[in-house]
Amino acid sequence: MTLVRTASTPLAALGVLALAAGLVVGCSPAPKPTPTAAFASEEEAFAAAEETYRAYLQASAARADGDEAADPEAYLSGAALESDIQTQRELTAAGLKIVGASTVHDFLGLVARFDTKIAEVTAEVCVDISASRVIDDSGSDVTPTTRPERGKVEVVFSGDNDQLLISNTAPAESSAC
């Protein structure tokens, strides 16, 4: 059996207390990092949102042109993802497909909340759909003749500075652009 002797001098006692305090501090959990802002500025958040939307439209056009590797759903989350899945099912069931590219004619950032780790950006996007067509199973163009060449949508993006996704889309109050 081993006996542990306590420090007999005040200096030795302080050394033992300092060592014990160091062990306690060393065992306490590290402080949690404070969340950093997703973007440094509103302009940066809007630019990231526009880049995401343009990439989404390019992937959508590639999918429409038969590129099986194209994945526009990689740019979507939440309600926007659910809507895209449902739209693709409805087009397939109706024997329709959309071919040709849609492009961003104008992008207007409205609101950027980026002061937390997860950002939310809202924008109005004027989409030029004049080069896209609705084609049926027989290959006939069934694009409505009254369809405008451009349409405006309100788009909500959410995410961080590593990945901003389209989380919701809706027709803008004024669809003309």
PDB file of C-alpha atoms in Angstrom:
ATOM      1  CA  MET A   1       0.000   0.000   0.000  1.00  0.00           C
ATOM      2  CA  THR A   2       1.355   3.420  -0.988  1.00  0.00           C
ATOM      3  CA  LEU A   3       0.733   6.490   1.065  1.00  0.00           C
ATOM      4  CA  VAL A   4       0.431   9.859  -0.576  1.00  0.00           C
ATOM      5  CA  ARG A   5       1.923  12.669   1.413  1.00  0.00           C
ATOM      6  CA  THR A   6       0.416  16.094   1.192  1.00  0.00           C
ATOM      7  CA  ALA A   7       2.621  19.048   0.667  1.00  0.00           C
ATOM      8  CA  SER A   8       4.071  20.261   3.868  1.00  0.00           C
ATOM      9  CA  THR A   9       5.131  23.745   2.819  1.00  0.00           C
ATOM     10  CA  PRO A  10       2.873  26.582   1.662  1.00  0.00           C
ATOM     11  CA  LEU A  11       4.796  26.857  -1.605  1.00  0.00           C
ATOM     12  CA  ALA A  12       4.373  23.155  -2.303  1.00  0.00           C
ATOM     13  CA  ALA A  13       0.648  23.424  -1.476  1.00  0.00           C
ATOM     14  CA  LEU A  14       0.276  26.249  -4.007  1.00  0.00           C
ATOM     15  CA  GLY A  15       2.022  24.096  -6.618  1.00  0.00           C
ATOM     16  CA  VAL A  16      -0.419  21.233  -6.013  1.00  0.00           C
ATOM     17  CA  LEU A  17      -3.382  23.618  -6.213  1.00  0.00           C
ATOM     18  CA  ALA A  18      -2.064  25.134  -9.448  1.00  0.00           C
ATOM     19  CA  LEU A  19      -1.624  21.667 -10.927  1.00  0.00           C
ATOM     20  CA  ALA A  20      -5.144  20.679  -9.865  1.00  0.00           C
ATOM     21  CA  ALA A  21      -6.580  23.876 -11.300  1.00  0.00           C
ATOM     22  CA  GLY A  22      -4.756  23.219 -14.560  1.00  0.00           C
ATOM     23  CA  LEU A  23      -6.238  19.733 -14.745  1.00  0.00           C
ATOM     24  CA  VAL A  24      -9.740  21.048 -14.135  1.00  0.00           C
ATOM     25  CA  VAL A  25      -9.372  23.705 -16.816  1.00  0.00           C
ATOM     26  CA  GLY A  26      -7.859  21.167 -19.195  1.00  0.00           C
ATOM     27  CA  CYS A  27     -10.859  18.875 -18.731  1.00  0.00           C
ATOM     28  CA  SER A  28     -13.526  21.505 -19.197  1.00  0.00           C
ATOM     29  CA  PRO A  29     -15.166  21.615 -22.610  1.00  0.00           C
ATOM     30  CA  ALA A  30     -13.731  23.973 -25.177  1.00  0.00           C
ATOM     31  CA  PRO A  31     -15.799  27.073 -25.770  1.00  0.00           C
ATOM     32  CA  LYS A  32     -18.181  26.726 -28.677  1.00  0.00           C
ATOM     33  CA  PRO A  33     -17.155  28.735 -31.699  1.00  0.00           C
ATOM     34  CA  THR A  34     -19.347  31.698 -32.378  1.00  0.00           C
ATOM     35  CA  PRO A  35     -21.243  31.435 -35.641  1.00  0.00           C
ATOM     36  CA  THR A  36     -19.723  33.459 -38.413  1.00  0.00           C
ATOM     37  CA  ALA A  37     -21.779  35.295 -40.963  1.00  0.00           C
ATOM     38  CA  ALA A  38     -22.514  33.341 -44.111  1.00  0.00           C
ATOM     39  CA  PHE A  39     -21.527  36.313 -46.300  1.00  0.00           C
ATOM     40  CA  ALA A  40     -19.528  39.458 -45.718  1.00  0.00           C
ATOM     41  CA  SER A  41     -21.954  41.764 -47.521  1.00  0.00           C
ATOM     42  CA  GLU A  42     -25.333  42.026 -49.185  1.00  0.00           C
ATOM     43  CA  GLU A  43     -23.627  42.267 -52.589  1.00  0.00           C
ATOM     44  CA  GLU A  44     -21.746  39.018 -51.924  1.00  0.00           C
ATOM     45  CA  ALA A  45     -24.969  37.238 -50.908  1.00  0.00           C
ATOM     46  CA  PHE A  46     -26.827  38.500 -54.001  1.00  0.00           C
ATOM     47  CA  ALA A  47     -23.941  37.483 -56.280  1.00  0.00           C
ATOM     48  CA  ALA A  48     -23.908  33.970 -54.808  1.00  0.00           C
ATOM     49  CA  ALA A  49     -27.684  33.703 -55.246  1.00  0.00           C
ATOM     50  CA  GLU A  50     -27.499  34.822 -58.875  1.00  0.00           C
ATOM     51  CA  GLU A  51     -24.687  32.362 -59.569  1.00  0.00           C
ATOM     52  CA  THR A  52     -26.775  29.556 -58.051  1.00  0.00           C
ATOM     53  CA  TYR A  53     -29.821  30.454 -60.148  1.00  0.00           C
ATOM     54  CA  ARG A  54     -27.812  30.634 -63.378  1.00  0.00           C
ATOM     55  CA  ALA A  55     -26.221  27.239 -62.640  1.00  0.00           C
ATOM     56  CA  TYR A  56     -29.675  25.795 -61.916  1.00  0.00           C
ATOM     57  CA  LEU A  57     -31.018  27.025 -65.273  1.00  0.00           C
ATOM     58  CA  GLN A  58     -27.978  25.581 -67.095  1.00  0.00           C
ATOM     59  CA  ALA A  59     -28.450  22.203 -65.413  1.00  0.00           C
ATOM     60  CA  SER A  60     -32.181  22.307 -66.221  1.00  0.00           C
ATOM     61  CA  ALA A  61     -31.440  22.973 -69.890  1.00  0.00           C
ATOM     62  CA  ALA A  62     -28.896  20.151 -69.979  1.00  0.00           C
ATOM     63  CA  ARG A  63     -31.429  17.762 -68.395  1.00  0.00           C
ATOM     64  CA  ALA A  64     -34.054  18.851 -70.936  1.00  0.00           C
ATOM     65  CA  ASP A  65     -31.576  18.167 -73.746  1.00  0.00           C
ATOM     66  CA  GLY A  66     -31.125  14.596 -72.517  1.00  0.00           C
ATOM     67  CA  ASP A  67     -27.934  14.910 -70.466  1.00  0.00           C
ATOM     68  CA  GLU A  68     -28.485  12.202 -67.855  1.00  0.00           C
ATOM     69  CA  ALA A  69     -25.605  13.526 -65.733  1.00  0.00           C
ATOM     70  CA  ALA A  70     -27.245  16.947 -65.392  1.00  0.00           C
ATOM     71  CA  ASP A  71     -28.760  17.414 -61.959  1.00  0.00           C
ATOM     72  CA  PRO A  72     -30.698  20.641 -61.506  1.00  0.00           C
ATOM     73  CA  GLU A  73     -32.114  19.231 -58.275  1.00  0.00           C
ATOM     74  CA  ALA A  74     -28.631  19.643 -56.760  1.00  0.00           C
ATOM     75  CA  TYR A  75     -29.429  23.384 -56.635  1.00  0.00           C
ATOM     76  CA  LEU A  76     -32.795  22.931 -54.895  1.00  0.00           C
ATOM     77  CA  SER A  77     -34.062  22.252 -51.394  1.00  0.00           C
ATOM     78  CA  GLY A  78     -37.371  22.261 -49.554  1.00  0.00           C
ATOM     79  CA  ALA A  79     -40.459  23.396 -51.438  1.00  0.00           C
ATOM     80  CA  ALA A  80     -38.470  24.167 -54.609  1.00  0.00           C
ATOM     81  CA  LEU A  81     -37.136  20.614 -54.746  1.00  0.00           C
ATOM     82  CA  GLU A  82     -40.575  19.122 -54.114  1.00  0.00           C
ATOM     83  CA  SER A  83     -42.058  21.321 -56.834  1.00  0.00           C
ATOM     84  CA  ASP A  84     -39.420  20.283 -59.372  1.00  0.00           C
ATOM     85  CA  ILE A  85     -39.967  16.589 -58.652  1.00  0.00           C
ATOM     86  CA  GLN A  86     -43.736  17.010 -59.003  1.00  0.00           C
ATOM     87  CA  THR A  87     -43.407  19.023 -62.234  1.00  0.00           C
ATOM     88  CA  GLN A  88     -41.151  16.366 -63.779  1.00  0.00           C
ATOM     89  CA  ARG A  89     -43.707  13.656 -62.869  1.00  0.00           C
ATOM     90  CA  GLU A  90     -46.557  15.691 -64.375  1.00  0.00           C
ATOM     91  CA  LEU A  91     -44.651  16.385 -67.596  1.00  0.00           C
ATOM     92  CA  THR A  92     -43.773  12.698 -67.971  1.00  0.00           C
ATOM     93  CA  ALA A  93     -47.357  11.620 -67.269  1.00  0.00           C
ATOM     94  CA  ALA A  94     -48.639  14.094 -69.873  1.00  0.00           C
ATOM     95  CA  GLY A  95     -46.065  12.959 -72.446  1.00  0.00           C
ATOM     96  CA  LEU A  96     -44.428  16.372 -72.534  1.00  0.00           C
ATOM     97  CA  LYS A  97     -40.913  17.680 -72.170  1.00  0.00           C
ATOM     98  CA  ILE A  98     -39.343  21.097 -72.186  1.00  0.00           C
ATOM     99  CA  VAL A  99     -36.407  21.614 -74.513  1.00  0.00           C
ATOM    100  CA  GLY A 100     -34.133  24.593 -74.958  1.00  0.00           C
ATOM    101  CA  ALA A 101     -32.563  26.897 -72.454  1.00  0.00           C
ATOM    102  CA  SER A 102     -34.049  29.506 -70.191  1.00  0.00           C
ATOM    103  CA  THR A 103     -31.716  32.290 -69.156  1.00  0.00           C
ATOM    104  CA  VAL A 104     -31.538  35.046 -66.594  1.00  0.00           C
ATOM    105  CA  HIS A 105     -32.491  38.318 -68.242  1.00  0.00           C
ATOM    106  CA  ASP A 106     -32.356  40.345 -65.023  1.00  0.00           C
ATOM    107  CA  PHE A 107     -31.616  39.561 -61.382  1.00  0.00           C
ATOM    108  CA  LEU A 108     -32.696  41.930 -58.626  1.00  0.00           C
ATOM    109  CA  GLY A 109     -31.680  41.149 -55.058  1.00  0.00           C
ATOM    110  CA  LEU A 110     -34.427  42.200 -52.655  1.00  0.00           C
ATOM    111  CA  VAL A 111     -33.455  41.046 -49.167  1.00  0.00           C
ATOM    112  CA  ALA A 112     -30.346  39.385 -47.792  1.00  0.00           C
ATOM    113  CA  ARG A 113     -30.234  38.103 -44.232  1.00  0.00           C
ATOM    114  CA  PHE A 114     -26.678  36.901 -43.861  1.00  0.00           C
ATOM    115  CA  ASP A 115     -25.671  37.836 -40.323  1.00  0.00           C
ATOM    116  CA  THR A 116     -25.984  34.261 -39.108  1.00  0.00           C
ATOM    117  CA  LYS A 117     -24.344  31.022 -40.208  1.00  0.00           C
ATOM    118  CA  ILE A 118     -27.333  30.256 -42.457  1.00  0.00           C
ATOM    119  CA  ALA A 119     -28.225  32.981 -44.924  1.00  0.00           C
ATOM    120  CA  GLU A 120     -31.546  33.697 -46.588  1.00  0.00           C
ATOM    121  CA  VAL A 121     -31.635  35.712 -49.793  1.00  0.00           C
ATOM    122  CA  THR A 122     -34.736  36.784 -51.705  1.00  0.00           C
ATOM    123  CA  ALA A 123     -34.583  38.012 -55.282  1.00  0.00           C
ATOM    124  CA  GLU A 124     -36.783  38.756 -58.262  1.00  0.00           C
ATOM    125  CA  VAL A 125     -35.517  37.031 -61.369  1.00  0.00           C
ATOM    126  CA  CYS A 126     -36.649  37.887 -64.859  1.00  0.00           C
ATOM    127  CA  VAL A 127     -36.294  34.639 -66.798  1.00  0.00           C
ATOM    128  CA  ASP A 128     -36.108  34.636 -70.580  1.00  0.00           C
ATOM    129  CA  ILE A 129     -37.944  31.497 -71.747  1.00  0.00           C
ATOM    130  CA  SER A 130     -38.124  32.445 -75.444  1.00  0.00           C
ATOM    131  CA  ALA A 131     -35.631  29.740 -76.471  1.00  0.00           C
ATOM    132  CA  SER A 132     -37.471  26.943 -74.656  1.00  0.00           C
ATOM    133  CA  ARG A 133     -40.320  24.914 -76.106  1.00  0.00           C
ATOM    134  CA  VAL A 134     -42.855  22.388 -74.860  1.00  0.00           C
ATOM    135  CA  ILE A 135     -42.668  19.234 -76.979  1.00  0.00           C
ATOM    136  CA  ASP A 136     -45.102  16.292 -76.923  1.00  0.00           C
ATOM    137  CA  ASP A 137     -44.344  12.577 -77.419  1.00  0.00           C
ATOM    138  CA  SER A 138     -44.712  12.875 -81.197  1.00  0.00           C
ATOM    139  CA  GLY A 139     -42.088  15.628 -81.296  1.00  0.00           C
ATOM    140  CA  SER A 140     -44.622  18.380 -82.021  1.00  0.00           C
ATOM    141  CA  ASP A 141     -44.153  21.820 -80.534  1.00  0.00           C
ATOM    142  CA  VAL A 142     -47.154  22.435 -78.266  1.00  0.00           C
ATOM    143  CA  THR A 143     -45.850  25.608 -76.659  1.00  0.00           C
ATOM    144  CA  PRO A 144     -48.815  27.907 -76.005  1.00  0.00           C
ATOM    145  CA  THR A 145     -48.793  30.746 -78.528  1.00  0.00           C
ATOM    146  CA  THR A 146     -49.821  33.188 -75.797  1.00  0.00           C
ATOM    147  CA  ARG A 147     -46.863  32.357 -73.561  1.00  0.00           C
ATOM    148  CA  PRO A 148     -44.764  35.479 -72.894  1.00  0.00           C
ATOM    149  CA  GLU A 149     -41.061  35.444 -73.768  1.00  0.00           C
ATOM    150  CA  ARG A 150     -40.120  36.435 -70.245  1.00  0.00           C
ATOM    151  CA  GLY A 151     -41.540  35.875 -66.814  1.00  0.00           C
ATOM    152  CA  LYS A 152     -40.631  37.137 -63.367  1.00  0.00           C
ATOM    153  CA  VAL A 153     -40.330  34.859 -60.358  1.00  0.00           C
ATOM    154  CA  GLU A 154     -39.538  35.553 -56.738  1.00  0.00           C
ATOM    155  CA  VAL A 155     -36.866  33.167 -55.542  1.00  0.00           C
ATOM    156  CA  VAL A 156     -35.779  32.425 -51.985  1.00  0.00           C
ATOM    157  CA  PHE A 157     -32.300  30.988 -51.425  1.00  0.00           C
ATOM    158  CA  SER A 158     -30.933  29.576 -48.192  1.00  0.00           C
ATOM    159  CA  GLY A 159     -27.623  28.149 -47.103  1.00  0.00           C
ATOM    160  CA  ASP A 160     -24.122  29.286 -46.301  1.00  0.00           C
ATOM    161  CA  ASN A 161     -21.160  30.658 -48.188  1.00  0.00           C
ATOM    162  CA  ASP A 162     -20.224  27.112 -49.228  1.00  0.00           C
ATOM    163  CA  GLN A 163     -23.588  26.279 -50.779  1.00  0.00           C
ATOM    164  CA  LEU A 164     -26.630  28.437 -51.378  1.00  0.00           C
ATOM    165  CA  LEU A 165     -29.707  26.537 -52.583  1.00  0.00           C
ATOM    166  CA  ILE A 166     -33.012  27.594 -54.095  1.00  0.00           C
ATOM    167  CA  SER A 167     -35.553  26.822 -51.379  1.00  0.00           C
ATOM    168  CA  ASN A 168     -38.719  28.377 -52.810  1.00  0.00           C
ATOM    169  CA  THR A 169     -39.989  29.977 -55.997  1.00  0.00           C
ATOM    170  CA  ALA A 170     -43.247  31.725 -56.792  1.00  0.00           C
ATOM    171  CA  PRO A 171     -44.517  33.993 -59.546  1.00  0.00           C
ATOM    172  CA  ALA A 172     -43.678  37.593 -58.691  1.00  0.00           C
ATOM    173  CA  GLU A 173     -46.519  40.042 -57.999  1.00  0.00           C
ATOM    174  CA  SER A 174     -45.985  41.532 -61.426  1.00  0.00           C
ATOM    175  CA  SER A 175     -44.951  38.741 -63.785  1.00  0.00           C
ATOM    176  CA  ALA A 176     -43.963  41.181 -66.525  1.00  0.00           C
ATOM    177  CA  CYS A 177     -40.311  42.040 -66.913  1.00  0.00           C
TER     178      CYS A 177
END
